[in-house]
Amino acid sequence: MIRFVIPAYNERENIPNLLADLAPVVRDLGARVIFVDDGSSDGTREAIEEHSDGMPVAVVRHNVNRGLGTAINSGLRAALGESHDDDAIVTLEADNTSDLSDLPRMLECFDAGNDVVLASVYAPGGRILGVAPWRLAASKAVSNVFRYTGGLQQIHTLSSLYRVYRAGTLRRAAETYGYLLVREPGFAANVELLLKLYNAGAKVAEVPTVNDWSRRLGSSKMSLRPTVLAYGRLMAAHLVGRIQPPPISPLGTEEPVASSEGTQVPQLHAIAGGR
């Protein structure tokens, strides 16, 4: 079974279009959707409930905003609690910039034996539209630095969220790193998780994609200075071989809630169509 994991922070404006595009894909694949509402204050969860249209959807809730990396960790943990090792877990942007027409090719690569398949704007045939030149240059620089220092020269985009993961690969990483799959709470978490999986022997592939920022409503949630500092920390940890989880999880005080399938997951609430 395929499970979509979608971190969302104040994305009420984007949820209707996202779910309208996602609904036929979910139904065709017999998939399930897990949102992570990362402390939204704009009615994101209510928008998810309103526009789910009978799809099997559940929401993991953070009472306060904890950052993209922590939201990814919560969502992946919830998905792993329901998944078999060969199941696919697809992480998506909540702001409509992930092109769902690329998913069939990504799943073909997954079925061919790859453990992680990335949607890549910098691979031949990929593009990113509607982004300020400085931000595009910074994103390319991050990918290039980690490509060469991390041994992933064959992969062109390392910071993307839109990915397909093999559940068993994530599960083994979770057993290695403890509760947190990623240490960085912010946007650097995508690179951190990829490096951990690749260093553990995961087979990684990419599919070119067009990332169109004109489809998104609202402003970016990424703050430049904290993100730059996070990539600096990640690079230092990588170079000295110390990409390790913290001793105490920031989610450790949150009480798990049983899903409808009986699996213990953090703050998982089934809504319309959930089973």
PDB file of C-alpha atoms in Angstrom:
ATOM      1  CA  MET A   1       0.000   0.000   0.000  1.00  0.00           C
ATOM      2  CA  ILE A   2       1.105   3.552  -0.702  1.00  0.00           C
ATOM      3  CA  ARG A   3       0.939   6.220   1.981  1.00  0.00           C
ATOM      4  CA  PHE A   4       1.324   9.933   1.306  1.00  0.00           C
ATOM      5  CA  VAL A   5       2.938  11.962   4.083  1.00  0.00           C
ATOM      6  CA  ILE A   6       2.327  15.709   3.800  1.00  0.00           C
ATOM      7  CA  PRO A   7       3.784  18.180   6.334  1.00  0.00           C
ATOM      8  CA  ALA A   8       1.674  21.339   6.498  1.00  0.00           C
ATOM      9  CA  TYR A   9       2.147  24.596   8.372  1.00  0.00           C
ATOM     10  CA  ASN A  10      -0.432  27.339   7.751  1.00  0.00           C
ATOM     11  CA  GLU A  11      -1.402  25.983   4.323  1.00  0.00           C
ATOM     12  CA  ARG A  12      -5.163  26.548   4.454  1.00  0.00           C
ATOM     13  CA  GLU A  13      -5.104  28.435   1.157  1.00  0.00           C
ATOM     14  CA  ASN A  14      -3.362  25.580  -0.649  1.00  0.00           C
ATOM     15  CA  ILE A  15      -5.236  22.609   0.819  1.00  0.00           C
ATOM     16  CA  PRO A  16      -8.327  22.729  -1.480  1.00  0.00           C
ATOM     17  CA  ASN A  17      -6.283  22.592  -4.698  1.00  0.00           C
ATOM     18  CA  LEU A  18      -3.873  20.052  -3.248  1.00  0.00           C
ATOM     19  CA  LEU A  19      -6.624  17.624  -2.266  1.00  0.00           C
ATOM     20  CA  ALA A  20      -8.511  18.147  -5.527  1.00  0.00           C
ATOM     21  CA  ASP A  21      -5.371  17.099  -7.441  1.00  0.00           C
ATOM     22  CA  LEU A  22      -4.521  14.307  -5.014  1.00  0.00           C
ATOM     23  CA  ALA A  23      -7.978  12.691  -4.763  1.00  0.00           C
ATOM     24  CA  PRO A  24      -7.970  10.816  -8.112  1.00  0.00           C
ATOM     25  CA  VAL A  25      -4.387   9.652  -7.520  1.00  0.00           C
ATOM     26  CA  VAL A  26      -5.252   8.322  -4.067  1.00  0.00           C
ATOM     27  CA  ARG A  27      -8.310   6.499  -5.393  1.00  0.00           C
ATOM     28  CA  ASP A  28      -6.473   4.982  -8.382  1.00  0.00           C
ATOM     29  CA  LEU A  29      -3.651   3.725  -6.166  1.00  0.00           C
ATOM     30  CA  GLY A  30      -5.809   2.672  -3.223  1.00  0.00           C
ATOM     31  CA  ALA A  31      -3.547   4.898  -1.122  1.00  0.00           C
ATOM     32  CA  ARG A  32      -3.877   6.599   2.261  1.00  0.00           C
ATOM     33  CA  VAL A  33      -2.962  10.187   3.212  1.00  0.00           C
ATOM     34  CA  ILE A  34      -1.285  11.307   6.436  1.00  0.00           C
ATOM     35  CA  PHE A  35      -1.024  15.045   7.014  1.00  0.00           C
ATOM     36  CA  VAL A  36       1.187  16.519   9.723  1.00  0.00           C
ATOM     37  CA  ASP A  37      -0.395  19.739  10.956  1.00  0.00           C
ATOM     38  CA  ASP A  38       2.708  21.392  12.390  1.00  0.00           C
ATOM     39  CA  GLY A  39       1.095  23.836  14.797  1.00  0.00           C
ATOM     40  CA  SER A  40      -0.949  25.690  12.179  1.00  0.00           C
ATOM     41  CA  SER A  41      -3.005  28.643  13.374  1.00  0.00           C
ATOM     42  CA  ASP A  42      -4.906  29.411  10.149  1.00  0.00           C
ATOM     43  CA  GLY A  43      -7.399  26.541  10.066  1.00  0.00           C
ATOM     44  CA  THR A  44      -5.288  24.097   8.057  1.00  0.00           C
ATOM     45  CA  ARG A  45      -6.766  21.050   9.785  1.00  0.00           C
ATOM     46  CA  GLU A  46     -10.304  22.302   9.238  1.00  0.00           C
ATOM     47  CA  ALA A  47      -9.520  22.774   5.542  1.00  0.00           C
ATOM     48  CA  ILE A  48      -8.222  19.194   5.357  1.00  0.00           C
ATOM     49  CA  GLU A  49     -11.442  17.909   6.921  1.00  0.00           C
ATOM     50  CA  GLU A  50     -13.591  20.045   4.623  1.00  0.00           C
ATOM     51  CA  HIS A  51     -11.897  18.999   1.381  1.00  0.00           C
ATOM     52  CA  SER A  52     -10.988  15.358   2.030  1.00  0.00           C
ATOM     53  CA  ASP A  53     -14.030  14.230   0.023  1.00  0.00           C
ATOM     54  CA  GLY A  54     -14.206  10.743   1.495  1.00  0.00           C
ATOM     55  CA  MET A  55     -10.525   9.920   1.056  1.00  0.00           C
ATOM     56  CA  PRO A  56      -8.751   7.865   3.753  1.00  0.00           C
ATOM     57  CA  VAL A  57      -7.055  10.776   5.513  1.00  0.00           C
ATOM     58  CA  ALA A  58      -5.550  11.114   8.984  1.00  0.00           C
ATOM     59  CA  VAL A  59      -3.825  14.022  10.684  1.00  0.00           C
ATOM     60  CA  VAL A  60      -0.843  14.017  13.030  1.00  0.00           C
ATOM     61  CA  ARG A  61      -1.064  17.174  15.126  1.00  0.00           C
ATOM     62  CA  HIS A  62       1.709  19.204  16.730  1.00  0.00           C
ATOM     63  CA  ASN A  63       0.362  21.642  19.277  1.00  0.00           C
ATOM     64  CA  VAL A  64       3.071  24.160  18.344  1.00  0.00           C
ATOM     65  CA  ASN A  65       5.148  24.691  15.224  1.00  0.00           C
ATOM     66  CA  ARG A  66       8.218  22.417  15.463  1.00  0.00           C
ATOM     67  CA  GLY A  67       9.673  22.795  11.976  1.00  0.00           C
ATOM     68  CA  LEU A  68       9.702  20.783   8.763  1.00  0.00           C
ATOM     69  CA  GLY A  69      12.235  18.205   9.939  1.00  0.00           C
ATOM     70  CA  THR A  70      10.240  17.334  13.035  1.00  0.00           C
ATOM     71  CA  ALA A  71       7.042  17.192  10.965  1.00  0.00           C
ATOM     72  CA  ILE A  72       8.726  14.799   8.538  1.00  0.00           C
ATOM     73  CA  ASN A  73       9.803  12.618  11.442  1.00  0.00           C
ATOM     74  CA  SER A  74       6.274  12.505  12.886  1.00  0.00           C
ATOM     75  CA  GLY A  75       4.686  11.753   9.524  1.00  0.00           C
ATOM     76  CA  LEU A  76       7.140   9.017   8.606  1.00  0.00           C
ATOM     77  CA  ARG A  77       6.768   7.440  12.032  1.00  0.00           C
ATOM     78  CA  ALA A  78       2.993   7.377  11.636  1.00  0.00           C
ATOM     79  CA  ALA A  79       3.283   5.851   8.157  1.00  0.00           C
ATOM     80  CA  LEU A  80       5.803   3.237   9.303  1.00  0.00           C
ATOM     81  CA  GLY A  81       3.425   2.167  12.033  1.00  0.00           C
ATOM     82  CA  GLU A  82       0.989   1.057   9.324  1.00  0.00           C
ATOM     83  CA  SER A  83       3.381  -0.120   6.593  1.00  0.00           C
ATOM     84  CA  HIS A  84       4.985  -3.358   5.453  1.00  0.00           C
ATOM     85  CA  ASP A  85       8.655  -3.214   4.474  1.00  0.00           C
ATOM     86  CA  ASP A  86       8.019  -3.149   0.704  1.00  0.00           C
ATOM     87  CA  ASP A  87       5.322  -0.480   0.884  1.00  0.00           C
ATOM     88  CA  ALA A  88       5.955   2.948  -0.605  1.00  0.00           C
ATOM     89  CA  ILE A  89       5.831   6.128   1.480  1.00  0.00           C
ATOM     90  CA  VAL A  90       5.537   9.304  -0.606  1.00  0.00           C
ATOM     91  CA  THR A  91       6.384  12.676   0.932  1.00  0.00           C
ATOM     92  CA  LEU A  92       4.775  15.695  -0.738  1.00  0.00           C
ATOM     93  CA  GLU A  93       4.805  19.462  -0.446  1.00  0.00           C
ATOM     94  CA  ALA A  94       1.557  20.906   0.939  1.00  0.00           C
ATOM     95  CA  ASP A  95       1.802  24.020  -1.255  1.00  0.00           C
ATOM     96  CA  ASN A  96       0.967  22.392  -4.631  1.00  0.00           C
ATOM     97  CA  THR A  97       4.524  22.586  -6.005  1.00  0.00           C
ATOM     98  CA  SER A  98       4.936  18.778  -6.201  1.00  0.00           C
ATOM     99  CA  ASP A  99       3.934  17.630  -9.705  1.00  0.00           C
ATOM    100  CA  LEU A 100       1.810  14.505  -9.287  1.00  0.00           C
ATOM    101  CA  SER A 101       2.187  13.643 -12.971  1.00  0.00           C
ATOM    102  CA  ASP A 102       5.761  12.573 -12.109  1.00  0.00           C
ATOM    103  CA  LEU A 103       4.593  10.008  -9.580  1.00  0.00           C
ATOM    104  CA  PRO A 104       4.083   7.081 -12.041  1.00  0.00           C
ATOM    105  CA  ARG A 105       7.718   7.364 -13.185  1.00  0.00           C
ATOM    106  CA  MET A 106       8.878   7.628  -9.581  1.00  0.00           C
ATOM    107  CA  LEU A 107       6.939   4.498  -8.651  1.00  0.00           C
ATOM    108  CA  GLU A 108       8.415   2.672 -11.668  1.00  0.00           C
ATOM    109  CA  CYS A 109      11.894   3.455 -10.339  1.00  0.00           C
ATOM    110  CA  PHE A 110      10.783   2.299  -6.903  1.00  0.00           C
ATOM    111  CA  ASP A 111       9.404  -0.976  -8.301  1.00  0.00           C
ATOM    112  CA  ALA A 112      12.709  -1.483 -10.138  1.00  0.00           C
ATOM    113  CA  GLY A 113      14.442  -1.851  -6.774  1.00  0.00           C
ATOM    114  CA  ASN A 114      15.395   1.665  -5.716  1.00  0.00           C
ATOM    115  CA  ASP A 115      14.880   2.469  -2.036  1.00  0.00           C
ATOM    116  CA  VAL A 116      14.604   6.255  -2.414  1.00  0.00           C
ATOM    117  CA  VAL A 117      13.353   8.054  -5.540  1.00  0.00           C
ATOM    118  CA  LEU A 118      13.595  11.839  -5.655  1.00  0.00           C
ATOM    119  CA  ALA A 119      11.799  14.354  -7.852  1.00  0.00           C
ATOM    120  CA  SER A 120      14.693  16.465  -9.130  1.00  0.00           C
ATOM    121  CA  VAL A 121      14.459  19.997 -10.492  1.00  0.00           C
ATOM    122  CA  TYR A 122      18.175  20.009 -11.379  1.00  0.00           C
ATOM    123  CA  ALA A 123      18.284  16.681 -13.237  1.00  0.00           C
ATOM    124  CA  PRO A 124      18.350  16.940 -17.050  1.00  0.00           C
ATOM    125  CA  GLY A 125      14.799  17.817 -18.076  1.00  0.00           C
ATOM    126  CA  GLY A 126      13.901  19.316 -14.714  1.00  0.00           C
ATOM    127  CA  ARG A 127      13.157  22.975 -14.007  1.00  0.00           C
ATOM    128  CA  ILE A 128      12.081  25.288 -11.225  1.00  0.00           C
ATOM    129  CA  LEU A 129       9.809  28.212 -12.087  1.00  0.00           C
ATOM    130  CA  GLY A 130       8.806  31.368 -10.258  1.00  0.00           C
ATOM    131  CA  VAL A 131      11.696  31.391  -7.761  1.00  0.00           C
ATOM    132  CA  ALA A 132      13.933  34.384  -7.030  1.00  0.00           C
ATOM    133  CA  PRO A 133      17.399  33.978  -8.636  1.00  0.00           C
ATOM    134  CA  TRP A 134      19.234  34.205  -5.288  1.00  0.00           C
ATOM    135  CA  ARG A 135      17.121  31.426  -3.836  1.00  0.00           C
ATOM    136  CA  LEU A 136      17.668  29.236  -6.887  1.00  0.00           C
ATOM    137  CA  ALA A 137      21.427  29.804  -6.685  1.00  0.00           C
ATOM    138  CA  ALA A 138      21.449  28.986  -2.965  1.00  0.00           C
ATOM    139  CA  SER A 139      19.478  25.777  -3.525  1.00  0.00           C
ATOM    140  CA  LYS A 140      21.831  24.655  -6.290  1.00  0.00           C
ATOM    141  CA  ALA A 141      24.845  25.434  -4.135  1.00  0.00           C
ATOM    142  CA  VAL A 142      23.490  23.320  -1.265  1.00  0.00           C
ATOM    143  CA  SER A 143      22.801  20.368  -3.542  1.00  0.00           C
ATOM    144  CA  ASN A 144      26.201  20.590  -5.222  1.00  0.00           C
ATOM    145  CA  VAL A 145      28.153  20.814  -1.966  1.00  0.00           C
ATOM    146  CA  PHE A 146      26.465  17.782  -0.455  1.00  0.00           C
ATOM    147  CA  ARG A 147      26.521  15.871  -3.749  1.00  0.00           C
ATOM    148  CA  TYR A 148      30.303  15.904  -3.825  1.00  0.00           C
ATOM    149  CA  THR A 149      31.047  15.649  -0.125  1.00  0.00           C
ATOM    150  CA  GLY A 150      28.417  12.951   0.356  1.00  0.00           C
ATOM    151  CA  GLY A 151      29.334  10.815  -2.661  1.00  0.00           C
ATOM    152  CA  LEU A 152      26.024  11.417  -4.429  1.00  0.00           C
ATOM    153  CA  GLN A 153      27.362  12.969  -7.626  1.00  0.00           C
ATOM    154  CA  GLN A 154      24.846  11.004  -9.710  1.00  0.00           C
ATOM    155  CA  ILE A 155      21.956  12.760  -7.913  1.00  0.00           C
ATOM    156  CA  HIS A 156      21.327  16.378  -8.887  1.00  0.00           C
ATOM    157  CA  THR A 157      18.839  17.560  -6.228  1.00  0.00           C
ATOM    158  CA  LEU A 158      19.361  16.579  -2.597  1.00  0.00           C
ATOM    159  CA  SER A 159      17.085  19.015  -0.789  1.00  0.00           C
ATOM    160  CA  SER A 160      13.722  18.074  -2.314  1.00  0.00           C
ATOM    161  CA  LEU A 161      10.814  16.941  -0.137  1.00  0.00           C
ATOM    162  CA  TYR A 162       8.941  15.180  -2.953  1.00  0.00           C
ATOM    163  CA  ARG A 163      10.228  11.596  -2.668  1.00  0.00           C
ATOM    164  CA  VAL A 164       9.234   7.939  -2.619  1.00  0.00           C
ATOM    165  CA  TYR A 165      10.762   5.876   0.205  1.00  0.00           C
ATOM    166  CA  ARG A 166      10.779   2.130   0.790  1.00  0.00           C
ATOM    167  CA  ALA A 167       9.235   1.594   4.218  1.00  0.00           C
ATOM    168  CA  GLY A 168      11.729  -1.114   5.188  1.00  0.00           C
ATOM    169  CA  THR A 169      14.654   1.197   4.429  1.00  0.00           C
ATOM    170  CA  LEU A 170      13.186   3.877   6.678  1.00  0.00           C
ATOM    171  CA  ARG A 171      12.402   1.320   9.362  1.00  0.00           C
ATOM    172  CA  ARG A 172      16.012   0.126   9.489  1.00  0.00           C
ATOM    173  CA  ALA A 173      17.168   3.735   9.728  1.00  0.00           C
ATOM    174  CA  ALA A 174      14.710   4.325  12.559  1.00  0.00           C
ATOM    175  CA  GLU A 175      16.118   1.334  14.426  1.00  0.00           C
ATOM    176  CA  THR A 176      19.627   2.740  13.958  1.00  0.00           C
ATOM    177  CA  TYR A 177      18.959   6.364  14.879  1.00  0.00           C
ATOM    178  CA  GLY A 178      16.279   6.013  17.532  1.00  0.00           C
ATOM    179  CA  TYR A 179      13.071   8.003  17.745  1.00  0.00           C
ATOM    180  CA  LEU A 180      14.239  10.820  15.477  1.00  0.00           C
ATOM    181  CA  LEU A 181      15.093   9.882  11.918  1.00  0.00           C
ATOM    182  CA  VAL A 182      16.486  13.389  11.514  1.00  0.00           C
ATOM    183  CA  ARG A 183      18.155  15.725  13.956  1.00  0.00           C
ATOM    184  CA  GLU A 184      17.627  19.013  12.116  1.00  0.00           C
ATOM    185  CA  PRO A 185      14.141  20.412  12.779  1.00  0.00           C
ATOM    186  CA  GLY A 186      14.078  22.626   9.675  1.00  0.00           C
ATOM    187  CA  PHE A 187      14.567  22.406   5.921  1.00  0.00           C
ATOM    188  CA  ALA A 188      18.036  20.826   6.152  1.00  0.00           C
ATOM    189  CA  ALA A 189      16.318  17.634   7.340  1.00  0.00           C
ATOM    190  CA  ASN A 190      15.729  16.481   3.754  1.00  0.00           C
ATOM    191  CA  VAL A 191      19.465  16.406   3.017  1.00  0.00           C
ATOM    192  CA  GLU A 192      20.247  14.862   6.402  1.00  0.00           C
ATOM    193  CA  LEU A 193      17.815  11.975   5.898  1.00  0.00           C
ATOM    194  CA  LEU A 194      19.063  11.297   2.384  1.00  0.00           C
ATOM    195  CA  LEU A 195      22.685  11.163   3.556  1.00  0.00           C
ATOM    196  CA  LYS A 196      21.793   8.766   6.366  1.00  0.00           C
ATOM    197  CA  LEU A 197      19.905   6.426   4.055  1.00  0.00           C
ATOM    198  CA  TYR A 198      22.554   6.529   1.338  1.00  0.00           C
ATOM    199  CA  ASN A 199      25.379   5.896   3.799  1.00  0.00           C
ATOM    200  CA  ALA A 200      23.411   2.912   5.096  1.00  0.00           C
ATOM    201  CA  GLY A 201      23.352   1.386   1.610  1.00  0.00           C
ATOM    202  CA  ALA A 202      20.044   2.599   0.184  1.00  0.00           C
ATOM    203  CA  LYS A 203      19.747   2.633  -3.615  1.00  0.00           C
ATOM    204  CA  VAL A 204      18.846   6.171  -4.686  1.00  0.00           C
ATOM    205  CA  ALA A 205      17.419   7.349  -8.020  1.00  0.00           C
ATOM    206  CA  GLU A 206      15.836  10.546  -9.312  1.00  0.00           C
ATOM    207  CA  VAL A 207      13.204  11.606 -11.833  1.00  0.00           C
ATOM    208  CA  PRO A 208      13.285  15.078 -13.427  1.00  0.00           C
ATOM    209  CA  THR A 209      10.435  17.335 -12.368  1.00  0.00           C
ATOM    210  CA  VAL A 210       9.152  20.849 -12.997  1.00  0.00           C
ATOM    211  CA  ASN A 211       8.552  22.709  -9.745  1.00  0.00           C
ATOM    212  CA  ASP A 212       6.201  25.613 -10.442  1.00  0.00           C
ATOM    213  CA  TRP A 213       5.948  28.081  -7.593  1.00  0.00           C
ATOM    214  CA  SER A 214       3.192  30.020  -9.333  1.00  0.00           C
ATOM    215  CA  ARG A 215       0.829  27.230  -8.207  1.00  0.00           C
ATOM    216  CA  ARG A 216       1.336  28.007  -4.537  1.00  0.00           C
ATOM    217  CA  LEU A 217      -0.589  30.554  -2.486  1.00  0.00           C
ATOM    218  CA  GLY A 218       0.813  32.441   0.482  1.00  0.00           C
ATOM    219  CA  SER A 219       4.426  33.070   1.435  1.00  0.00           C
ATOM    220  CA  SER A 220       7.374  30.754   1.907  1.00  0.00           C
ATOM    221  CA  LYS A 221       7.874  29.303   5.390  1.00  0.00           C
ATOM    222  CA  MET A 222      11.666  29.128   5.021  1.00  0.00           C
ATOM    223  CA  SER A 223      13.760  31.685   6.928  1.00  0.00           C
ATOM    224  CA  LEU A 224      17.144  32.259   5.315  1.00  0.00           C
ATOM    225  CA  ARG A 225      19.451  32.664   8.325  1.00  0.00           C
ATOM    226  CA  PRO A 226      18.271  29.619  10.340  1.00  0.00           C
ATOM    227  CA  THR A 227      18.381  27.497   7.183  1.00  0.00           C
ATOM    228  CA  VAL A 228      21.939  28.558   6.336  1.00  0.00           C
ATOM    229  CA  LEU A 229      23.035  27.824   9.897  1.00  0.00           C
ATOM    230  CA  ALA A 230      21.318  24.429   9.771  1.00  0.00           C
ATOM    231  CA  TYR A 231      23.132  23.437   6.591  1.00  0.00           C
ATOM    232  CA  GLY A 232      26.377  24.551   8.213  1.00  0.00           C
ATOM    233  CA  ARG A 233      25.718  22.315  11.213  1.00  0.00           C
ATOM    234  CA  LEU A 234      24.801  19.436   8.952  1.00  0.00           C
ATOM    235  CA  MET A 235      27.949  19.843   6.874  1.00  0.00           C
ATOM    236  CA  ALA A 236      30.149  19.937   9.980  1.00  0.00           C
ATOM    237  CA  ALA A 237      28.461  16.838  11.393  1.00  0.00           C
ATOM    238  CA  HIS A 238      28.795  15.033   8.073  1.00  0.00           C
ATOM    239  CA  LEU A 239      32.467  15.854   7.625  1.00  0.00           C
ATOM    240  CA  VAL A 240      33.387  14.527  11.072  1.00  0.00           C
ATOM    241  CA  GLY A 241      31.074  11.515  10.838  1.00  0.00           C
ATOM    242  CA  ARG A 242      28.735  12.638  13.572  1.00  0.00           C
ATOM    243  CA  ILE A 243      25.294  12.765  12.006  1.00  0.00           C
ATOM    244  CA  GLN A 244      23.621  11.269  15.059  1.00  0.00           C
ATOM    245  CA  PRO A 245      20.174  11.644  16.680  1.00  0.00           C
ATOM    246  CA  PRO A 246      19.845  13.676  19.889  1.00  0.00           C
ATOM    247  CA  PRO A 247      19.613  11.725  23.164  1.00  0.00           C
ATOM    248  CA  ILE A 248      16.146  13.076  23.943  1.00  0.00           C
ATOM    249  CA  SER A 249      13.288  13.422  21.470  1.00  0.00           C
ATOM    250  CA  PRO A 250      11.467  16.799  21.467  1.00  0.00           C
ATOM    251  CA  LEU A 251       8.293  14.787  20.895  1.00  0.00           C
ATOM    252  CA  GLY A 252       8.926  12.467  23.818  1.00  0.00           C
ATOM    253  CA  THR A 253       6.292  14.071  26.016  1.00  0.00           C
ATOM    254  CA  GLU A 254       3.495  13.742  23.459  1.00  0.00           C
ATOM    255  CA  GLU A 255       1.093  10.909  24.168  1.00  0.00           C
ATOM    256  CA  PRO A 256       0.710   8.385  21.312  1.00  0.00           C
ATOM    257  CA  VAL A 257      -2.786   7.786  20.007  1.00  0.00           C
ATOM    258  CA  ALA A 258      -3.838   4.424  18.559  1.00  0.00           C
ATOM    259  CA  SER A 259      -4.689   4.499  14.869  1.00  0.00           C
ATOM    260  CA  SER A 260      -7.748   2.730  13.562  1.00  0.00           C
ATOM    261  CA  GLU A 261      -5.492  -0.190  12.550  1.00  0.00           C
ATOM    262  CA  GLY A 262      -4.257  -0.549  16.135  1.00  0.00           C
ATOM    263  CA  THR A 263      -0.760   0.860  15.587  1.00  0.00           C
ATOM    264  CA  GLN A 264       0.625   3.347  18.095  1.00  0.00           C
ATOM    265  CA  VAL A 265       1.493   6.585  16.310  1.00  0.00           C
ATOM    266  CA  PRO A 266       2.009  10.166  17.577  1.00  0.00           C
ATOM    267  CA  GLN A 267      -1.210  12.198  17.701  1.00  0.00           C
ATOM    268  CA  LEU A 268      -2.860  10.446  14.728  1.00  0.00           C
ATOM    269  CA  HIS A 269      -6.474  11.454  14.177  1.00  0.00           C
ATOM    270  CA  ALA A 270      -8.472   9.809  11.391  1.00  0.00           C
ATOM    271  CA  ILE A 271     -10.921  12.064   9.598  1.00  0.00           C
ATOM    272  CA  ALA A 272     -13.141  11.771   6.551  1.00  0.00           C
ATOM    273  CA  GLY A 273     -12.769   8.396   4.898  1.00  0.00           C
ATOM    274  CA  GLY A 274     -10.247   7.155   7.477  1.00  0.00           C
ATOM    275  CA  ARG A 275     -10.233   3.503   8.334  1.00  0.00           C
TER     276      ARG A 275
END
